[in-house]
Amino acid sequence: MNNEFDVIVVGSGITGGWAAKEFCEKGFKTLVVERGRNVKHRGPEYKDFEAPWELQNRGMPAEELAENGHYTTLRQKGHLYRTDALQFFADDKQSPYSFPKDKPFMWVRGHQLGGRSLTWGRQVLRWSKKDFQANANDGHGIPWPISYDDLAPWYSHVEKFIGVAANKDGLETLPDGEFQPPWEMSYAERFISDNLAKRYKDRHLIIGRSANITQPTEEQLKLGRGKCLARSYCRRGCSFGAYFSTQSATLPAAQKTGNLTVVTDAIVERVDYDDKTRRATGVSVIDAKTLEKRQYKGRAIFMCASALGTVQILLNSKSATFPNGIANSSGALGHYIMSHFTGVVASGDVQVEEDKFAFGRRPIATYIPNYRHDKLMDADFVRGFGFQTTAQHRSSVSPPAKRPGIGIEGKEKVGQSGPWKFRAFMYGEILPYFDNMATLHPTQKDKWGMPILHIDAEVKENERKMVKQAAKDIEEMLIAGGCSNIVVNAVPDSKHIPLGKQIHEMGGACMGSDPNTSVLNEWNQAHDVANLFVTDGACMSSTATQNPSLTYMAITARAANYAANLLKKGLM
Amino acid sequence: MLYVVSTAVIPFELKSSLKLTVFKSDASFFNAEQMTLAHDIADIMIPKTHTPGASDSHAAQILDELMVSWASLNTQQQMLSFLSEFKDRARDLHNNDYLLMTRERRLAYLVEIDQNAFEDTTSPFLIAYKRFKELIFHLHYTSKEANPEFILVPGGYKGDVTEDELQAIYKRQYL
Ligand SMILES: Cc1cc2nc3c(=O)[nH]c(=O)nc-3n(C[C@H](O)[C@H](O)[C@H](O)COP(=O)(O)OP(=O)(O)OC[C@H]3O[C@@H](n4cnc5c(N)ncnc54)[C@H](O)[C@@H]3O)c2cc1C
Ligand code: SF4
C-alpha cells in the first residue's frame, strides 16, 4: 500500500467520518487510521433485529467479565452494560486510564470503525450566540475565537447531510436549523410543555432534535439510508441506516469518491514532526494485532480520535521542539478538561386523562434548554444547565422481581397501566478550569506500549451551586407542569460528581486567538504546527449545555474546508 | 448432610395430584432433581393464569442454560446451595420432602421465604433466593411468551392514542 496521502485522519468516529467525507469529496487522497477493528454496516455485529428473548444471555453480559475486572466504567453506566451493544464499547481493562482515587472519571469509549457514532444518543443541538460568548463574557477559560455566525452555515451543511428530525422552536438559546419532520411528543409531555408555556417565557419543554431520519432526502436514499421506524435499538447498529453513523453515512459517501483508504487495527502512537520544516510529516502507528510499528505520511493531519484520545496522542508526540507534546508551546495541551455533569434527577406523575397511551419506541427524549446563561436572576453562579427529560410512555406495573410478591397475586397486576412518569436529568455546564487536566501516566503503559492517560478533573463551587439551583428549578417546573408525587434527588456537596458520565468529554487542546494560552486557532489549526488540525471535542473552549457532537461535526467540516483551500494552494 | 430425594421415588400416582413436572434426565447444568425443583419454584412464582407462566416461558430451563453460558462459578455455587438448602429447610420445617408436598403447601412455604427474604438481608440463603427469583422473573418477562404484544418494528411513534386505537395497532402489528 502507498503510505503517502494528502490527508491523514486519525479516528473514524463522528468527527473522523466527517473529515474523511469532506476531504474525499474535495478530491484529496485521504487515509483514515482507526485503532479498532473493522465493523461492517449491516454486518453480523449489528443486533437490531434481535427480540429481547434472542439476545445473548437475555442481555446480561457473562458474569466472569465483571469478576475479572472488565468494563469497569461501562458497568457503572448500568443501562449500557448489555449484550445488545457491548461489542461497541471499549473495555477499560484492555485500554486502561487512571484518575486520582478521590476523583473517579468515567471515560466511555468505542474502539472500532465508527467509534461512538454507532452508540451515541443522536441528540443534535446547535449552540447559541451566548454559548460562544460565555468565556469572553465572564472571564473563565479561553475566549472562543469563533462566533455562532461563523459556524451557522456549517451547522446547516451538516444537518442537511445527517438528517435531523426536529421542531422549529424559534428559541434564541437553541437556534433552529435544517430539519426533517419532528418526532411527536407524548400526550403527557405536551401537557407539561403547554403548562410550562403558560407559566414561563424562557423555560420550554421541547421535543428532542434527533439524528434519526424521518423523511429521507434523495442524497440519503442514494447512500442506502431509510426512514426511521421507531425501534429505539439504535445503539445496536441500524440496518436501515436510519440514524447517522460513520457506517451509514460519512463512510459510504467518502468511499464513493474512490479517494478513501481506511486502515483498522492501527493505533496512532504519535504525530511525527520535522523540527526543521516545522511541519507534521505523518503518524506512527502500532499494529493492534502484531504490535509492529509503521508510519504513514500526509500533507495535513486531522486529529479526530475523540477529545481525550487525541490529547493522549498529542501529549505522546514528543520532539526536540515539543518535549511536552506536539503543538504545546503554550503549555495548554491537556488542560481545561471538561464534560457535562449531572447532579439532579427528578421525577413526577403527570396528572392527565386515563384513556391516553403511546405507541412505538421513539428514539429521542424531550428537552428543556438552558434558560439561565448570563441571566443570574436569583442565582449565585455563572452559566447554566438544561434538562434531558422524558415521559414517552405511561408507566406500567413492573414484575415484583425485587420486592415481595409471588404467585397469582404477584402476577396479576404486572403490566397494568400506571401514570405517565416524567423524568428529568440535569445537564450542567462546567467552567473551563486550567487545573482540570489530563497527563500521560509517568509509568503505566497499555498492552500496546502506549502511556495511559491520567485524568484529574472535578466539579467545583460554581457547579455545586448550579446543582442546588437546578434542584429548586426542576421542582418548581414539575409543579408548574402539572405533576404530583414529585421526587427530586440532588447530589450532596459531600459526594463526588464523576465527570465523563454524560459521555460528553471536551477540552485539552482548546481553540483561542492567543498562541500563548491556547493550542488551536480559529480554524482548528495548531498555532505551532500549520498542517496539524484538531476537530474533535479536544478543541472545545467551553461546553455549553447542549449535546456537543453536532458542533464537533460543524467545526470539522469548516476546518476541513479551510485546510482543503490551503492544500489546493500548495500551502501545506 | 444434604437430604436428597430422587425424582424417581415420587410415586407415579402422586405426580399429577402434586401438579409437579418431573424432569427425568439431567439438564446442561442442573441434574434432574435440581431441574425439577427449579422448574417448580419458577412455576409457583409465576403460575399460568390467563397469561402464560414460567413453565410456558421455560424460565427454569433457560436458567439452566445460563448457568453454563453466563454464570460465574460463584453464582453456580450459589444456585446449587440455594436449591439444596431450599429442600433441607422444607424437610426441617414441614417434615416432608418438598417434592412430595401438595402444591398448596409448596406455595405457602415459598410465600414465607419470599416475605422473609425482603426483611432479612443478611442470610446467605435468602440472598440466594432473591437472586434466583430475580433471574426467573427476568427470564420470564423477557420471553416471547410473556410479551405477545412485542413488535420488533413498530413503524413509527404516536404519543396520543386511546386504548382502542392502541389495541387496533397491536392487532395489525404496525403503526
Ligand atoms: C451512549 C452514548 C450516548 C451519546 N449521546 C450523545 C448525544 O445524544 N448527542 C451528542 O452530541 N453526543 C452524544 N454522545 C457523544 C458522542 O458519541 C461523541 O461526542 C462523539 O462520538 C465524538 O466524536 P469523535 O469523532 O470525537 O469520537 P468517537 O466517535 O469516539 O471516535 C473516535 C475514534 O477514534 C479512534 N481512536 C482513538 N484513539 C485512537 C488512536 N490512538 N489511533 C487511532 N484511532 C484512535 C476510536 O477507536 C474511535 O473510533 C454519546 C455517546 C455515547 C457513548
Ligand atoms: S429507531 Fe430508527 S434509527 Fe434506531 S434502530 Fe430503529 S429504525 Fe434504526
Short mmCIF file of C-alpha atoms in Angstrom, two decimals, chain A residues 48-54 56-64 67 82 183-189 227-231 233 236 240 355-363 391-393 399-408 410-412 414 417 420, chain B residues 44-53 57 62 66 69-75 107 110-111 114-115 118 129-131 133-135 137-144 147 150-164 166 169-170 174-175:
data_model
loop_
_atom_site.label_atom_id
_atom_site.label_comp_id
_atom_site.label_asym_id
_atom_site.label_seq_id
_atom_site.Cartn_x
_atom_site.Cartn_y
_atom_site.Cartn_z
CA ASP A 48 -31.05 -4.59 15.72
CA PHE A 49 -33.19 -7.50 14.60
CA GLU A 50 -32.92 -9.42 17.85
CA ALA A 51 -36.02 -9.55 20.03
CA PRO A 52 -35.40 -9.44 23.81
CA TRP A 53 -35.53 -13.23 24.01
CA GLU A 54 -32.98 -13.59 21.23
CA GLN A 56 -27.21 -13.40 24.04
CA ASN A 57 -27.82 -14.40 27.69
CA ARG A 58 -31.02 -12.35 27.58
CA GLY A 59 -28.99 -9.17 27.51
CA MET A 60 -26.79 -9.99 30.52
CA PRO A 61 -23.03 -9.93 29.92
CA ALA A 62 -21.24 -13.03 31.20
CA GLU A 63 -20.54 -12.63 34.90
CA GLU A 64 -16.90 -13.53 34.62
CA GLU A 67 -15.41 -10.73 38.19
CA ARG A 82 -25.85 -5.24 28.00
CA TRP A 183 -40.91 13.22 16.47
CA GLU A 184 -44.12 13.84 18.29
CA MET A 185 -44.44 14.45 21.99
CA SER A 186 -46.49 12.11 24.11
CA TYR A 187 -49.77 13.38 25.48
CA ALA A 188 -48.16 13.87 28.89
CA GLU A 189 -45.11 15.68 27.52
CA LYS A 227 -36.66 6.17 7.26
CA CYS A 228 -36.51 5.53 10.98
CA LEU A 229 -39.13 3.02 12.11
CA ALA A 230 -39.10 3.82 15.82
CA ARG A 231 -37.49 0.73 17.27
CA TYR A 233 -32.46 -0.10 19.03
CA ARG A 236 -27.09 -1.92 18.30
CA PHE A 240 -31.93 0.65 7.83
CA ASP A 355 -57.57 6.86 28.28
CA LYS A 356 -54.32 8.13 26.83
CA PHE A 357 -51.48 5.92 25.66
CA ALA A 358 -48.47 5.99 23.37
CA PHE A 359 -47.25 3.51 20.78
CA GLY A 360 -43.80 2.83 19.32
CA ARG A 361 -40.31 3.38 20.66
CA ARG A 362 -39.37 6.96 19.90
CA PRO A 363 -35.59 7.19 19.58
CA ALA A 391 -42.47 10.83 29.60
CA GLN A 392 -42.58 8.82 26.40
CA HIS A 393 -44.93 6.11 27.65
CA PRO A 399 -43.00 -7.59 37.97
CA PRO A 400 -42.18 -7.99 41.68
CA ALA A 401 -38.71 -9.29 40.93
CA LYS A 402 -37.06 -7.11 43.55
CA ARG A 403 -39.88 -6.82 46.04
CA PRO A 404 -42.11 -9.28 47.88
CA GLY A 405 -44.76 -10.98 45.83
CA ILE A 406 -45.13 -14.28 44.06
CA GLY A 407 -47.93 -16.41 42.69
CA ILE A 408 -51.16 -15.25 41.13
CA GLY A 410 -47.82 -11.07 42.36
CA LYS A 411 -48.54 -11.63 38.71
CA GLU A 412 -51.98 -10.23 38.07
CA VAL A 414 -47.97 -6.82 36.17
CA SER A 417 -51.08 0.85 33.13
CA TRP A 420 -47.25 8.87 32.95
CA ILE B 44 -45.17 -21.29 41.65
CA MET B 45 -43.57 -17.86 41.50
CA ILE B 46 -45.12 -17.11 38.11
CA PRO B 47 -48.05 -19.50 37.58
CA LYS B 48 -50.00 -19.84 34.39
CA THR B 49 -53.21 -17.80 34.60
CA HIS B 50 -54.99 -16.24 31.66
CA THR B 51 -51.46 -15.31 30.64
CA PRO B 52 -48.51 -17.68 30.30
CA GLY B 53 -46.48 -18.66 33.34
CA SER B 57 -41.68 -19.48 29.01
CA ILE B 62 -33.22 -21.18 30.30
CA LEU B 66 -27.43 -19.53 31.51
CA SER B 69 -23.12 -19.61 29.31
CA TRP B 70 -23.46 -16.68 31.70
CA ALA B 71 -22.99 -17.53 35.38
CA SER B 72 -19.71 -17.28 37.23
CA LEU B 73 -18.51 -20.09 39.47
CA ASN B 74 -19.81 -18.14 42.47
CA THR B 75 -23.30 -17.86 41.04
CA LEU B 107 -46.83 -22.30 47.68
CA LEU B 110 -42.39 -20.26 49.17
CA VAL B 111 -44.56 -17.29 50.19
CA ASP B 114 -40.38 -14.61 49.84
CA GLN B 115 -41.63 -12.42 52.67
CA PHE B 118 -37.12 -8.85 51.85
CA TYR B 129 -33.38 -16.88 46.99
CA LYS B 130 -33.70 -13.24 45.88
CA ARG B 131 -31.10 -13.81 43.21
CA LYS B 133 -36.20 -15.02 41.95
CA GLU B 134 -34.74 -12.06 40.07
CA LEU B 135 -33.30 -14.34 37.42
CA PHE B 137 -38.50 -13.06 36.68
CA HIS B 138 -36.01 -11.61 34.22
CA LEU B 139 -36.09 -14.71 32.07
CA HIS B 140 -39.85 -14.95 32.12
CA TYR B 141 -40.57 -11.31 31.45
CA THR B 142 -38.07 -11.11 28.60
CA SER B 143 -39.54 -14.20 26.96
CA LYS B 144 -41.61 -14.36 23.82
CA ASN B 147 -44.51 -10.45 25.51
CA PHE B 150 -43.92 -7.05 21.39
CA ILE B 151 -43.38 -5.54 17.96
CA LEU B 152 -39.87 -5.57 16.60
CA VAL B 153 -40.52 -2.84 14.04
CA PRO B 154 -43.27 -0.50 15.27
CA GLY B 155 -43.04 1.66 12.16
CA GLY B 156 -43.37 4.97 14.00
CA TYR B 157 -44.29 6.63 17.25
CA LYS B 158 -47.67 8.04 18.30
CA GLY B 159 -47.81 9.84 21.59
CA ASP B 160 -51.55 10.22 21.96
CA VAL B 161 -53.72 7.18 21.28
CA THR B 162 -56.71 5.75 23.09
CA GLU B 163 -56.80 2.21 24.42
CA ASP B 164 -58.96 1.15 21.45
CA LEU B 166 -53.69 1.04 20.72
CA ILE B 169 -52.36 -1.04 16.22
CA TYR B 170 -51.24 -4.14 18.15
CA TYR B 174 -47.51 -1.89 12.73
CA LEU B 175 -48.31 1.79 13.11
#
